[in-house]
């Protein structure tokens, strides 16, 4: 596999100041560490979210778990083992009834948004986030200089000479995307492969329609969806239906509506993303006003770009990775040619990570939060067939102290991340502890610690005057730097693997 020549470049802002919590409304109770990421490899971000970090646009933050008012635990679902619950099946059938015969559910949406991180709930970017020097220097040029500079390997040796530790620097195992390459990701599936027709239909009629639909699919060139799973094989009544069985069941020949699902790369923005930007922003604006009660002037276009379109993740491709590549995408739901919902996701080496979901308020009764999550789980399972190690679906943060955010625990089997050892623990065990305390250490081994803790801060990598060097070399150049405490804290939060790869910008 070709060596990845990209680097992650960040600025760290600490986490001393409290800010308003969007969950419990505590004005100064929310605490988190934060950093601005100018660029980031997908492997570095995968390692970071496995240590409790999460991104909002290019701002990457990690809650201070034993200090913040509403501890936020990273949660992941075992996509390959997932079986839809009764409520999940209800959401799929609800969409199917609407597509097939136009039956629109009455009442309010009984599902959840994915994810419910509105602006007031997300961490605030620090006002001191001044990175003019980095902005003035073209990041692409810096990447090129770094990759061509022989000191990249020499400074690793310099770090060892300065402070021997017997440890080797970990290299990324993903290729960078060639210049100008974009993802081809806008194939569509007609009808969105919803669940089977209502049970009142005769079994023979369902079978006949299913066969007809399969024949239509086989005879239609290019009409297939990257977010659609392989059509299921016929199952016997005694067998448990899979998620794909519910999603991919055929529709009547004359459906009342047509649902089309498209995957478009948001960074770098693909032509399809650019063409649908205005429609996407309008849906976001209506969603924020109706669901989060924002005033009309608050959901600005710049806010939309900053939170949901901008991403530090580079587009990367690997021979053993998914065909669409890794990076940031928008999964769009088009109903009868009209955009009604968008799921913001990241495709990473071992998971699909859900970032946000927004939808048109007129479609709230269709439980699009639950429906989109189920589609994203099915998408993860499809990608796993192309890339075996990509087998998890990350739902962001599980917040047990906020009842509205507990729904994420319904996508099982699921694990929560221990905030002290960074080991994954089955959610059933974790909930027992969270019923008694907002903050909990899930790992029951009292002797277990952070297996990837950085033992030598001198090995942490920094970017100083467009040159890459270990922190030990940087302190010698600066003749005794006064920021060792800050760098020590930063490197400890990253862990050894990330600290020895991620470049901390130093002015």
CSV table of C-alpha atoms in Angstrom, one decimal:
chain,number,residue,atom,x,y,z
A,1,UNK,CA,0.0,0.0,0.0
A,2,UNK,CA,1.3,3.4,-0.9
A,3,UNK,CA,2.4,5.6,2.1
A,4,UNK,CA,0.0,8.4,3.0
A,5,UNK,CA,1.8,11.7,2.5
A,6,UNK,CA,-0.9,13.8,4.2
A,7,UNK,CA,-0.6,15.3,7.7
A,8,UNK,CA,-3.0,16.5,10.3
A,9,UNK,CA,-2.4,20.1,11.3
A,10,UNK,CA,-4.2,21.5,14.4
A,11,UNK,CA,-4.3,24.4,16.9
A,12,UNK,CA,-5.1,23.6,20.5
A,13,UNK,CA,-7.2,25.8,22.7
A,14,UNK,CA,-7.5,24.0,26.0
A,15,UNK,CA,-10.7,23.7,28.0
A,16,UNK,CA,-10.6,26.1,30.9
A,17,UNK,CA,-13.8,28.1,30.3
A,18,UNK,CA,-17.3,26.7,30.8
A,19,UNK,CA,-20.1,27.6,28.4
A,20,UNK,CA,-23.8,27.1,28.0
A,21,UNK,CA,-25.1,23.5,27.8
A,22,UNK,CA,-27.7,22.9,25.1
A,23,UNK,CA,-29.0,19.8,27.0
A,24,UNK,CA,-29.6,20.9,30.6
A,25,UNK,CA,-29.4,24.7,29.8
A,26,UNK,CA,-26.7,25.2,32.5
A,27,UNK,CA,-25.1,28.6,31.6
A,28,UNK,CA,-21.5,27.7,32.5
A,29,UNK,CA,-21.6,24.0,33.1
A,30,UNK,CA,-20.4,22.6,29.7
A,31,UNK,CA,-16.6,22.0,29.6
A,32,UNK,CA,-14.6,20.5,26.8
A,33,UNK,CA,-11.1,20.6,25.2
A,34,UNK,CA,-11.1,22.0,21.7
A,35,UNK,CA,-8.8,22.3,18.7
A,36,UNK,CA,-9.1,23.8,15.2
A,37,UNK,CA,-8.2,21.4,12.5
A,38,UNK,CA,-6.8,22.9,9.3
A,39,UNK,CA,-6.6,19.5,7.7
A,40,UNK,CA,-6.9,15.9,9.0
A,41,UNK,CA,-6.4,12.4,7.7
A,42,UNK,CA,-9.2,9.9,8.2
A,43,UNK,CA,-7.0,7.6,10.2
A,44,UNK,CA,-6.2,10.3,12.7
A,45,UNK,CA,-9.8,11.2,13.1
A,46,UNK,CA,-10.7,7.5,13.5
A,47,UNK,CA,-8.2,7.3,16.3
A,48,UNK,CA,-9.5,10.6,17.8
A,49,UNK,CA,-13.1,9.5,18.0
A,50,UNK,CA,-11.9,6.3,19.6
A,51,UNK,CA,-10.6,8.5,22.4
A,52,UNK,CA,-13.8,10.6,22.8
A,53,UNK,CA,-13.2,13.4,20.3
A,54,UNK,CA,-15.9,14.6,17.8
A,55,UNK,CA,-15.9,17.2,15.1
A,56,UNK,CA,-18.4,20.1,14.3
A,57,UNK,CA,-17.2,21.4,11.0
A,58,UNK,CA,-13.4,21.9,11.4
A,59,UNK,CA,-13.7,22.3,15.2
A,60,UNK,CA,-12.8,19.1,17.0
A,61,UNK,CA,-13.7,18.8,20.7
A,62,UNK,CA,-13.6,16.4,23.6
A,63,UNK,CA,-15.9,16.8,26.6
A,64,UNK,CA,-14.1,17.0,30.0
A,65,UNK,CA,-16.1,14.1,31.3
A,66,UNK,CA,-15.6,14.4,35.0
A,67,UNK,CA,-16.3,18.1,35.0
A,68,UNK,CA,-19.0,18.8,32.4
A,69,UNK,CA,-22.6,19.0,33.5
A,70,UNK,CA,-23.9,16.4,31.0
A,71,UNK,CA,-21.2,13.8,30.3
A,72,UNK,CA,-21.2,12.7,26.6
A,73,UNK,CA,-20.1,9.1,26.0
A,74,UNK,CA,-19.0,8.0,22.5
A,75,UNK,CA,-21.3,5.3,21.3
A,76,UNK,CA,-21.0,2.8,18.5
A,77,UNK,CA,-23.3,0.1,17.1
A,78,UNK,CA,-22.1,-3.2,15.8
A,79,UNK,CA,-23.7,-2.8,12.3
A,80,UNK,CA,-23.2,-6.4,11.2
A,81,UNK,CA,-25.0,-7.8,14.2
A,82,UNK,CA,-27.8,-5.2,14.3
A,83,UNK,CA,-31.4,-6.3,14.2
A,84,UNK,CA,-34.2,-3.8,14.0
A,85,UNK,CA,-36.4,-3.5,17.0
A,86,UNK,CA,-40.2,-3.2,16.9
A,87,UNK,CA,-40.0,0.6,16.9
A,88,UNK,CA,-37.4,0.5,14.0
A,89,UNK,CA,-39.7,-1.8,12.0
A,90,UNK,CA,-42.5,0.6,12.6
A,91,UNK,CA,-40.5,3.5,11.2
A,92,UNK,CA,-39.6,1.5,8.1
A,93,UNK,CA,-43.3,0.4,7.5
A,94,UNK,CA,-44.4,4.0,8.0
A,95,UNK,CA,-42.2,5.2,5.2
A,96,UNK,CA,-43.3,2.2,3.0
A,97,UNK,CA,-47.0,3.0,3.4
A,98,UNK,CA,-46.4,6.6,2.5
A,99,UNK,CA,-44.3,5.7,-0.6
A,100,UNK,CA,-46.7,3.0,-1.7
A,101,UNK,CA,-50.1,4.6,-1.2
A,102,UNK,CA,-49.5,8.1,0.0
A,103,UNK,CA,-50.7,7.4,3.5
A,104,UNK,CA,-49.3,10.2,5.7
A,105,UNK,CA,-49.0,9.5,9.4
A,106,UNK,CA,-50.9,11.9,11.6
A,107,UNK,CA,-49.6,13.6,14.8
A,108,UNK,CA,-46.1,14.6,15.7
A,109,UNK,CA,-42.9,12.8,14.8
A,110,UNK,CA,-42.2,10.1,17.3
A,111,UNK,CA,-38.7,9.6,16.3
A,112,UNK,CA,-35.5,11.4,17.0
A,113,UNK,CA,-33.2,13.8,15.0
A,114,UNK,CA,-29.8,12.4,14.2
A,115,UNK,CA,-27.8,14.1,15.7
A,116,UNK,CA,-29.5,16.6,18.1
A,117,UNK,CA,-26.4,18.8,18.3
A,118,UNK,CA,-27.9,22.2,17.6
A,119,UNK,CA,-25.7,25.2,17.7
A,120,UNK,CA,-26.3,25.9,21.4
A,121,UNK,CA,-25.5,22.3,22.3
A,122,UNK,CA,-22.2,22.2,20.4
A,123,UNK,CA,-19.0,23.6,21.9
A,124,UNK,CA,-18.4,27.3,21.1
A,125,UNK,CA,-15.3,27.9,19.0
A,126,UNK,CA,-13.0,30.1,21.1
A,127,UNK,CA,-12.8,33.8,20.2
A,128,UNK,CA,-9.0,33.5,20.3
A,129,UNK,CA,-9.0,31.1,17.4
A,130,UNK,CA,-6.7,33.3,15.4
A,131,UNK,CA,-4.8,31.3,12.8
A,132,UNK,CA,-4.0,34.0,10.2
A,133,UNK,CA,-0.5,32.8,9.7
A,134,UNK,CA,-1.6,29.3,8.8
A,135,UNK,CA,-4.4,30.7,6.6
A,136,UNK,CA,-2.0,32.9,4.7
A,137,UNK,CA,0.1,29.9,3.9
A,138,UNK,CA,-1.6,27.6,1.5
A,139,UNK,CA,-2.2,24.4,3.3
A,140,UNK,CA,-1.7,22.4,0.2
A,141,UNK,CA,1.8,24.0,-0.3
A,142,UNK,CA,2.6,23.2,3.4
A,143,UNK,CA,1.6,19.6,2.9
A,144,UNK,CA,3.7,19.4,-0.2
A,145,UNK,CA,6.7,21.0,1.5
A,146,UNK,CA,6.3,18.6,4.5
A,147,UNK,CA,6.0,15.5,2.3
A,148,UNK,CA,9.1,16.5,0.3
A,149,UNK,CA,11.2,17.5,3.3
A,150,UNK,CA,13.7,14.8,4.4
A,151,UNK,CA,13.7,16.1,7.9
A,152,UNK,CA,10.3,14.4,8.5
A,153,UNK,CA,12.1,11.1,9.1
A,154,UNK,CA,15.2,12.7,10.5
A,155,UNK,CA,13.3,14.5,13.2
A,156,UNK,CA,11.8,11.2,14.3
A,157,UNK,CA,15.3,10.0,15.0
A,158,UNK,CA,16.0,13.4,16.6
A,159,UNK,CA,13.2,12.7,19.0
A,160,UNK,CA,14.6,9.3,19.9
A,161,UNK,CA,18.1,10.7,20.4
A,162,UNK,CA,16.7,13.5,22.6
A,163,UNK,CA,14.6,11.3,24.8
A,164,UNK,CA,14.9,7.5,24.1
A,165,UNK,CA,11.8,5.5,24.8
A,166,UNK,CA,12.1,2.4,22.6
A,167,UNK,CA,8.9,3.3,20.8
A,168,UNK,CA,8.3,3.5,17.1
A,169,UNK,CA,6.3,6.1,15.3
A,170,UNK,CA,3.1,4.8,13.8
A,171,UNK,CA,2.4,5.5,10.1
A,172,UNK,CA,-0.9,6.0,8.5
A,173,UNK,CA,-2.0,3.1,6.4
A,174,UNK,CA,-4.2,5.0,3.9
A,175,UNK,CA,-3.4,6.5,0.6
A,176,UNK,CA,-4.0,10.2,-0.1
A,177,UNK,CA,-6.4,11.0,-2.9
A,178,UNK,CA,-4.8,12.1,-6.2
A,179,UNK,CA,-5.0,15.8,-6.9
A,180,UNK,CA,-8.4,16.8,-8.4
A,181,UNK,CA,-10.0,13.4,-7.7
A,182,UNK,CA,-13.6,13.5,-6.5
A,183,UNK,CA,-16.0,10.8,-5.4
A,184,UNK,CA,-18.5,9.4,-7.9
A,185,UNK,CA,-21.4,9.1,-5.6
A,186,UNK,CA,-24.7,10.3,-6.9
A,187,UNK,CA,-26.3,7.1,-8.2
A,188,UNK,CA,-29.9,6.8,-7.2
A,189,UNK,CA,-32.4,4.1,-6.5
A,190,UNK,CA,-36.1,4.6,-7.4
A,191,UNK,CA,-38.5,4.0,-4.6
A,192,UNK,CA,-35.7,4.0,-2.0
A,193,UNK,CA,-36.2,0.3,-1.4
A,194,UNK,CA,-38.7,0.7,1.5
A,195,UNK,CA,-40.2,-2.1,3.6
A,196,UNK,CA,-42.7,-4.7,2.2
A,197,UNK,CA,-46.3,-3.7,1.3
A,198,UNK,CA,-49.0,-3.8,4.0
A,199,UNK,CA,-49.6,-7.3,5.5
A,200,UNK,CA,-53.2,-7.3,4.3
A,201,UNK,CA,-51.8,-8.1,0.8
A,202,UNK,CA,-51.9,-11.8,-0.3
A,203,UNK,CA,-48.6,-13.6,-0.1
A,204,UNK,CA,-48.8,-14.6,-3.7
A,205,UNK,CA,-49.3,-11.0,-4.8
A,206,UNK,CA,-46.3,-9.8,-2.8
A,207,UNK,CA,-44.2,-12.5,-4.4
A,208,UNK,CA,-45.3,-11.6,-7.9
A,209,UNK,CA,-44.6,-7.9,-7.4
A,210,UNK,CA,-41.2,-8.7,-5.9
A,211,UNK,CA,-40.2,-10.7,-8.9
A,212,UNK,CA,-41.5,-8.0,-11.3
A,213,UNK,CA,-39.5,-5.4,-9.4
A,214,UNK,CA,-36.3,-7.5,-9.5
A,215,UNK,CA,-36.7,-7.9,-13.3
A,216,UNK,CA,-37.1,-4.1,-13.6
A,217,UNK,CA,-33.9,-3.5,-11.7
A,218,UNK,CA,-32.0,-6.0,-13.8
A,219,UNK,CA,-33.2,-4.4,-17.0
A,220,UNK,CA,-32.4,-0.8,-15.9
A,221,UNK,CA,-28.8,0.4,-16.6
A,222,UNK,CA,-27.2,2.4,-13.8
A,223,UNK,CA,-30.2,2.6,-11.6
A,224,UNK,CA,-28.7,1.4,-8.3
A,225,UNK,CA,-27.8,3.2,-5.2
A,226,UNK,CA,-24.6,3.3,-3.2
A,227,UNK,CA,-26.7,3.6,-0.1
A,228,UNK,CA,-28.9,0.7,-1.1
A,229,UNK,CA,-28.1,-2.8,0.1
A,230,UNK,CA,-28.0,-5.8,-2.2
A,231,UNK,CA,-31.5,-7.1,-2.8
A,232,UNK,CA,-32.3,-9.8,-0.3
A,233,UNK,CA,-32.7,-13.4,-1.1
A,234,UNK,CA,-36.2,-14.9,-0.4
A,235,UNK,CA,-36.5,-15.8,3.3
A,236,UNK,CA,-38.6,-18.5,4.9
A,237,UNK,CA,-41.3,-17.5,7.4
A,238,UNK,CA,-39.3,-19.1,10.2
A,239,UNK,CA,-36.1,-17.0,9.5
A,240,UNK,CA,-35.5,-13.7,11.2
A,241,UNK,CA,-35.7,-10.8,8.7
A,242,UNK,CA,-32.7,-8.6,8.5
A,243,UNK,CA,-32.6,-4.9,8.2
A,244,UNK,CA,-32.1,-5.3,4.4
A,245,UNK,CA,-35.2,-7.4,4.2
A,246,UNK,CA,-37.3,-4.6,5.5
A,247,UNK,CA,-35.6,-1.9,3.5
A,248,UNK,CA,-35.3,-3.7,0.2
A,249,UNK,CA,-38.8,-5.2,-0.1
A,250,UNK,CA,-40.5,-4.4,-3.4
A,251,UNK,CA,-43.1,-1.8,-3.9
A,252,UNK,CA,-46.3,-1.9,-5.9
A,253,UNK,CA,-45.7,-1.1,-9.6
A,254,UNK,CA,-47.7,2.1,-9.2
A,255,UNK,CA,-46.5,3.8,-6.1
A,256,UNK,CA,-47.8,7.2,-5.0
A,257,UNK,CA,-44.4,8.6,-4.4
A,258,UNK,CA,-40.7,8.1,-5.3
A,259,UNK,CA,-37.9,8.3,-2.8
A,260,UNK,CA,-34.4,8.7,-4.2
A,261,UNK,CA,-31.2,8.5,-2.0
A,262,UNK,CA,-28.0,10.1,-3.1
A,263,UNK,CA,-24.5,10.2,-1.6
A,264,UNK,CA,-22.5,13.3,-2.5
A,265,UNK,CA,-19.0,14.2,-1.3
A,266,UNK,CA,-19.0,17.5,0.6
A,267,UNK,CA,-15.2,17.9,1.0
A,268,UNK,CA,-13.8,18.6,-1.4
A,269,UNK,CA,-17.3,19.6,-2.7
A,270,UNK,CA,-18.3,17.4,-5.7
A,271,UNK,CA,-20.3,19.0,-8.6
A,272,UNK,CA,-23.5,17.3,-7.3
A,273,UNK,CA,-22.9,18.8,-3.9
A,274,UNK,CA,-22.5,22.3,-5.4
A,275,UNK,CA,-25.6,21.9,-7.6
A,276,UNK,CA,-27.8,20.9,-4.6
A,277,UNK,CA,-26.2,23.4,-2.1
A,278,UNK,CA,-29.0,26.0,-2.2
A,279,UNK,CA,-31.8,23.3,-1.7
A,280,UNK,CA,-29.8,21.8,1.1
A,281,UNK,CA,-29.4,25.1,2.9
A,282,UNK,CA,-33.1,25.9,2.7
A,283,UNK,CA,-34.0,22.6,4.3
A,284,UNK,CA,-31.5,23.2,7.0
A,285,UNK,CA,-32.8,26.7,7.6
A,286,UNK,CA,-36.4,25.5,7.9
A,287,UNK,CA,-35.3,22.7,10.2
A,288,UNK,CA,-33.5,25.0,12.6
A,289,UNK,CA,-36.4,27.4,12.7
A,290,UNK,CA,-39.1,24.7,13.3
A,291,UNK,CA,-37.2,22.2,15.4
A,292,UNK,CA,-34.7,24.3,17.3
A,293,UNK,CA,-36.8,27.5,17.3
A,294,UNK,CA,-34.1,29.6,15.8
A,295,UNK,CA,-35.1,33.1,14.6
A,296,UNK,CA,-35.2,33.5,10.8
A,297,UNK,CA,-31.9,35.4,10.7
A,298,UNK,CA,-29.9,32.9,12.8
A,299,UNK,CA,-29.5,29.9,10.4
A,300,UNK,CA,-27.2,31.8,8.1
A,301,UNK,CA,-25.5,30.4,5.1
A,302,UNK,CA,-22.1,30.9,6.6
A,303,UNK,CA,-23.2,29.0,9.8
A,304,UNK,CA,-24.5,26.2,7.6
A,305,UNK,CA,-21.2,26.0,5.7
A,306,UNK,CA,-19.1,26.2,8.9
A,307,UNK,CA,-21.0,23.5,10.8
A,308,UNK,CA,-22.2,21.0,8.2
A,309,UNK,CA,-20.3,21.5,5.0
A,310,UNK,CA,-16.7,22.4,6.0
A,311,UNK,CA,-14.6,19.4,7.1
A,312,UNK,CA,-11.0,19.0,7.9
A,313,UNK,CA,-11.1,15.4,6.5
A,314,UNK,CA,-9.2,14.8,3.3
A,315,UNK,CA,-10.6,12.7,0.5
A,316,UNK,CA,-8.7,9.5,0.7
A,317,UNK,CA,-8.7,6.2,-1.3
A,318,UNK,CA,-7.3,2.8,-0.5
A,319,UNK,CA,-7.1,-0.4,-2.5
A,320,UNK,CA,-8.8,-2.3,0.4
A,321,UNK,CA,-11.2,0.6,1.1
A,322,UNK,CA,-14.7,1.4,-0.1
A,323,UNK,CA,-15.2,2.4,-3.7
A,324,UNK,CA,-16.5,5.9,-2.8
A,325,UNK,CA,-13.4,6.5,-0.7
A,326,UNK,CA,-13.1,7.9,2.8
A,327,UNK,CA,-14.0,11.4,4.0
A,328,UNK,CA,-17.1,13.6,4.5
A,329,UNK,CA,-20.3,13.2,2.7
A,330,UNK,CA,-24.0,14.3,2.6
A,331,UNK,CA,-26.5,11.5,2.2
A,332,UNK,CA,-29.5,13.2,0.6
A,333,UNK,CA,-33.1,12.1,0.5
A,334,UNK,CA,-35.1,13.3,-2.5
A,335,UNK,CA,-38.9,12.8,-2.4
A,336,UNK,CA,-40.6,13.2,-5.8
A,337,UNK,CA,-37.6,15.3,-6.9
A,338,UNK,CA,-37.6,17.5,-3.8
A,339,UNK,CA,-34.9,17.4,-1.2
A,340,UNK,CA,-36.5,16.5,2.2
A,341,UNK,CA,-33.6,15.4,4.4
A,342,UNK,CA,-29.9,15.3,4.6
A,343,UNK,CA,-27.7,13.1,6.7
A,344,UNK,CA,-24.1,14.4,7.3
A,345,UNK,CA,-21.7,11.5,7.6
A,346,UNK,CA,-18.0,10.7,7.7
A,347,UNK,CA,-16.7,7.4,6.1
A,348,UNK,CA,-13.7,6.3,8.2
A,349,UNK,CA,-11.4,3.3,8.1
A,350,UNK,CA,-13.5,1.2,10.6
A,351,UNK,CA,-16.9,3.0,10.7
A,352,UNK,CA,-19.5,5.3,9.3
A,353,UNK,CA,-19.8,8.2,11.7
A,354,UNK,CA,-23.1,10.1,11.9
A,355,UNK,CA,-22.5,13.9,12.3
A,356,UNK,CA,-26.0,15.4,11.9
A,357,UNK,CA,-29.4,15.0,10.3
A,358,UNK,CA,-31.8,17.8,9.3
A,359,UNK,CA,-35.0,17.5,7.4
A,360,UNK,CA,-37.9,19.5,6.0
A,361,UNK,CA,-40.5,20.2,8.8
A,362,UNK,CA,-43.3,19.1,6.5
A,363,UNK,CA,-41.9,15.6,6.5
A,364,UNK,CA,-41.5,15.4,10.3
A,365,UNK,CA,-44.2,12.8,10.7
A,366,UNK,CA,-42.2,10.3,8.6
A,367,UNK,CA,-39.8,9.6,11.5
A,368,UNK,CA,-36.8,10.6,9.2
A,369,UNK,CA,-34.4,10.6,12.2
A,370,UNK,CA,-35.0,6.9,12.8
A,371,UNK,CA,-35.3,6.0,9.1
A,372,UNK,CA,-32.1,7.7,8.2
A,373,UNK,CA,-30.2,6.0,11.0
A,374,UNK,CA,-31.4,2.6,9.8
A,375,UNK,CA,-30.4,3.5,6.2
A,376,UNK,CA,-26.9,4.5,7.5
A,377,UNK,CA,-26.6,1.2,9.3
A,378,UNK,CA,-27.5,-0.6,6.1
A,379,UNK,CA,-25.0,1.6,4.3
A,380,UNK,CA,-22.3,0.6,6.8
A,381,UNK,CA,-23.0,-3.1,6.2
A,382,UNK,CA,-22.8,-2.6,2.4
A,383,UNK,CA,-19.4,-0.8,2.7
A,384,UNK,CA,-18.2,-3.6,4.9
A,385,UNK,CA,-18.5,-6.0,2.0
A,386,UNK,CA,-16.0,-3.8,0.1
A,387,UNK,CA,-13.8,-3.0,3.2
A,388,UNK,CA,-14.0,-5.8,5.8
A,389,UNK,CA,-12.7,-3.7,8.7
A,390,UNK,CA,-15.4,-1.1,8.2
A,391,UNK,CA,-18.0,-2.6,10.4
A,392,UNK,CA,-19.2,-0.1,13.0
A,393,UNK,CA,-21.8,2.7,13.0
A,394,UNK,CA,-21.0,5.6,15.3
A,395,UNK,CA,-23.9,7.6,16.6
A,396,UNK,CA,-21.9,10.5,18.1
A,397,UNK,CA,-22.5,10.9,21.9
A,398,UNK,CA,-24.8,9.0,24.2
A,399,UNK,CA,-26.0,11.4,27.0
A,400,UNK,CA,-27.8,9.3,29.7
A,401,UNK,CA,-28.5,12.4,31.9
A,402,UNK,CA,-30.5,13.9,29.0
A,403,UNK,CA,-33.6,11.6,28.4
A,404,UNK,CA,-34.1,12.9,24.9
A,405,UNK,CA,-30.6,11.6,23.9
A,406,UNK,CA,-31.1,8.1,25.3
A,407,UNK,CA,-32.7,6.9,22.0
A,408,UNK,CA,-29.2,6.2,20.7
A,409,UNK,CA,-28.9,3.3,23.0
A,410,UNK,CA,-31.7,1.5,21.1
A,411,UNK,CA,-29.5,0.7,18.2
A,412,UNK,CA,-28.0,-2.5,19.5
A,413,UNK,CA,-25.7,-4.3,20.1
A,414,UNK,CA,-23.9,-1.2,21.1
A,415,UNK,CA,-20.8,-0.1,23.2
A,416,UNK,CA,-19.9,3.0,25.1
A,417,UNK,CA,-16.3,4.3,25.4
A,418,UNK,CA,-14.8,4.2,28.9
A,419,UNK,CA,-13.7,7.8,29.6
A,420,UNK,CA,-10.5,6.7,31.5
A,421,UNK,CA,-9.2,3.6,29.7
A,422,UNK,CA,-10.8,4.2,26.3
A,423,UNK,CA,-11.9,0.6,26.2
A,424,UNK,CA,-15.3,-0.3,24.7
A,425,UNK,CA,-17.9,-1.7,27.1
A,426,UNK,CA,-21.3,-3.1,26.3
A,427,UNK,CA,-24.0,-0.5,26.9
A,428,UNK,CA,-26.1,-2.8,29.1
A,429,UNK,CA,-23.3,-2.8,31.7
A,430,UNK,CA,-22.8,0.9,31.4
A,431,UNK,CA,-26.4,1.9,31.9
A,432,UNK,CA,-26.4,0.2,35.3
A,433,UNK,CA,-23.7,2.6,36.4
A,434,UNK,CA,-25.2,5.6,34.8
A,435,UNK,CA,-28.4,5.2,36.7
A,436,UNK,CA,-26.4,5.9,39.8
A,437,UNK,CA,-24.0,8.6,38.6
A,438,UNK,CA,-23.7,10.9,35.6
A,439,UNK,CA,-20.0,10.2,35.3
A,440,UNK,CA,-18.8,6.6,35.4
A,441,UNK,CA,-15.7,4.6,34.6
A,442,UNK,CA,-17.0,1.6,32.7
A,443,UNK,CA,-13.9,-0.5,32.8
A,444,UNK,CA,-14.2,-2.6,35.9
A,445,UNK,CA,-10.5,-3.5,36.1
A,446,UNK,CA,-9.1,-1.2,38.7
A,447,UNK,CA,-5.5,-1.7,37.4
A,448,UNK,CA,-6.4,-0.9,33.8
A,449,UNK,CA,-5.2,2.5,32.4
A,450,UNK,CA,-4.8,4.2,29.1
A,451,UNK,CA,-2.9,1.7,27.0
A,452,UNK,CA,-2.0,4.4,24.5
A,453,UNK,CA,-0.9,7.1,26.8
A,454,UNK,CA,2.1,9.1,25.6
A,455,UNK,CA,5.0,8.5,27.9
A,456,UNK,CA,7.3,11.1,26.5
A,457,UNK,CA,6.0,14.6,25.5
A,458,UNK,CA,9.3,15.1,23.6
A,459,UNK,CA,8.0,12.8,20.9
A,460,UNK,CA,4.9,14.8,20.2
A,461,UNK,CA,5.1,16.4,16.8
A,462,UNK,CA,4.8,20.1,16.1
A,463,UNK,CA,4.7,22.4,13.0
A,464,UNK,CA,7.0,25.4,13.5
A,465,UNK,CA,7.9,27.8,10.8
A,466,UNK,CA,6.7,25.4,8.1
A,467,UNK,CA,9.0,22.6,9.4
A,468,UNK,CA,8.0,19.4,11.1
A,469,UNK,CA,9.8,18.4,14.3
A,470,UNK,CA,9.3,16.6,17.6
A,471,UNK,CA,8.6,18.8,20.6
A,472,UNK,CA,12.0,18.0,22.0
A,473,UNK,CA,13.7,19.6,19.0
A,474,UNK,CA,11.2,22.5,19.1
A,475,UNK,CA,12.2,23.4,22.7
A,476,UNK,CA,15.9,23.4,21.7
A,477,UNK,CA,15.2,25.7,18.8
A,478,UNK,CA,13.1,28.0,21.1
A,479,UNK,CA,15.8,27.8,23.8
A,480,UNK,CA,13.4,26.5,26.4
A,481,UNK,CA,9.8,26.8,25.5
A,482,UNK,CA,7.3,27.9,28.2
A,483,UNK,CA,4.4,25.9,26.8
A,484,UNK,CA,5.4,22.4,28.0
A,485,UNK,CA,2.3,22.1,30.3
A,486,UNK,CA,-0.1,22.9,27.5
A,487,UNK,CA,1.7,20.5,25.1
A,488,UNK,CA,1.8,17.8,27.7
A,489,UNK,CA,-2.0,18.2,28.2
A,490,UNK,CA,-2.7,18.2,24.5
A,491,UNK,CA,-0.5,15.1,23.8
A,492,UNK,CA,-2.1,13.2,26.7
A,493,UNK,CA,-5.5,13.8,25.2
A,494,UNK,CA,-4.4,12.5,21.8
A,495,UNK,CA,-2.6,9.4,23.0
A,496,UNK,CA,0.7,8.1,21.7
A,497,UNK,CA,-0.3,7.2,18.2
A,498,UNK,CA,-2.0,10.5,17.4
A,499,UNK,CA,0.5,12.7,19.2
A,500,UNK,CA,3.4,11.2,17.2
A,501,UNK,CA,1.5,11.9,13.9
A,502,UNK,CA,-0.7,15.0,14.4
A,503,UNK,CA,1.2,18.3,13.9
A,504,UNK,CA,0.5,20.9,16.6
A,505,UNK,CA,0.9,24.3,15.1
A,506,UNK,CA,3.2,26.6,17.0
A,507,UNK,CA,3.5,30.3,16.2
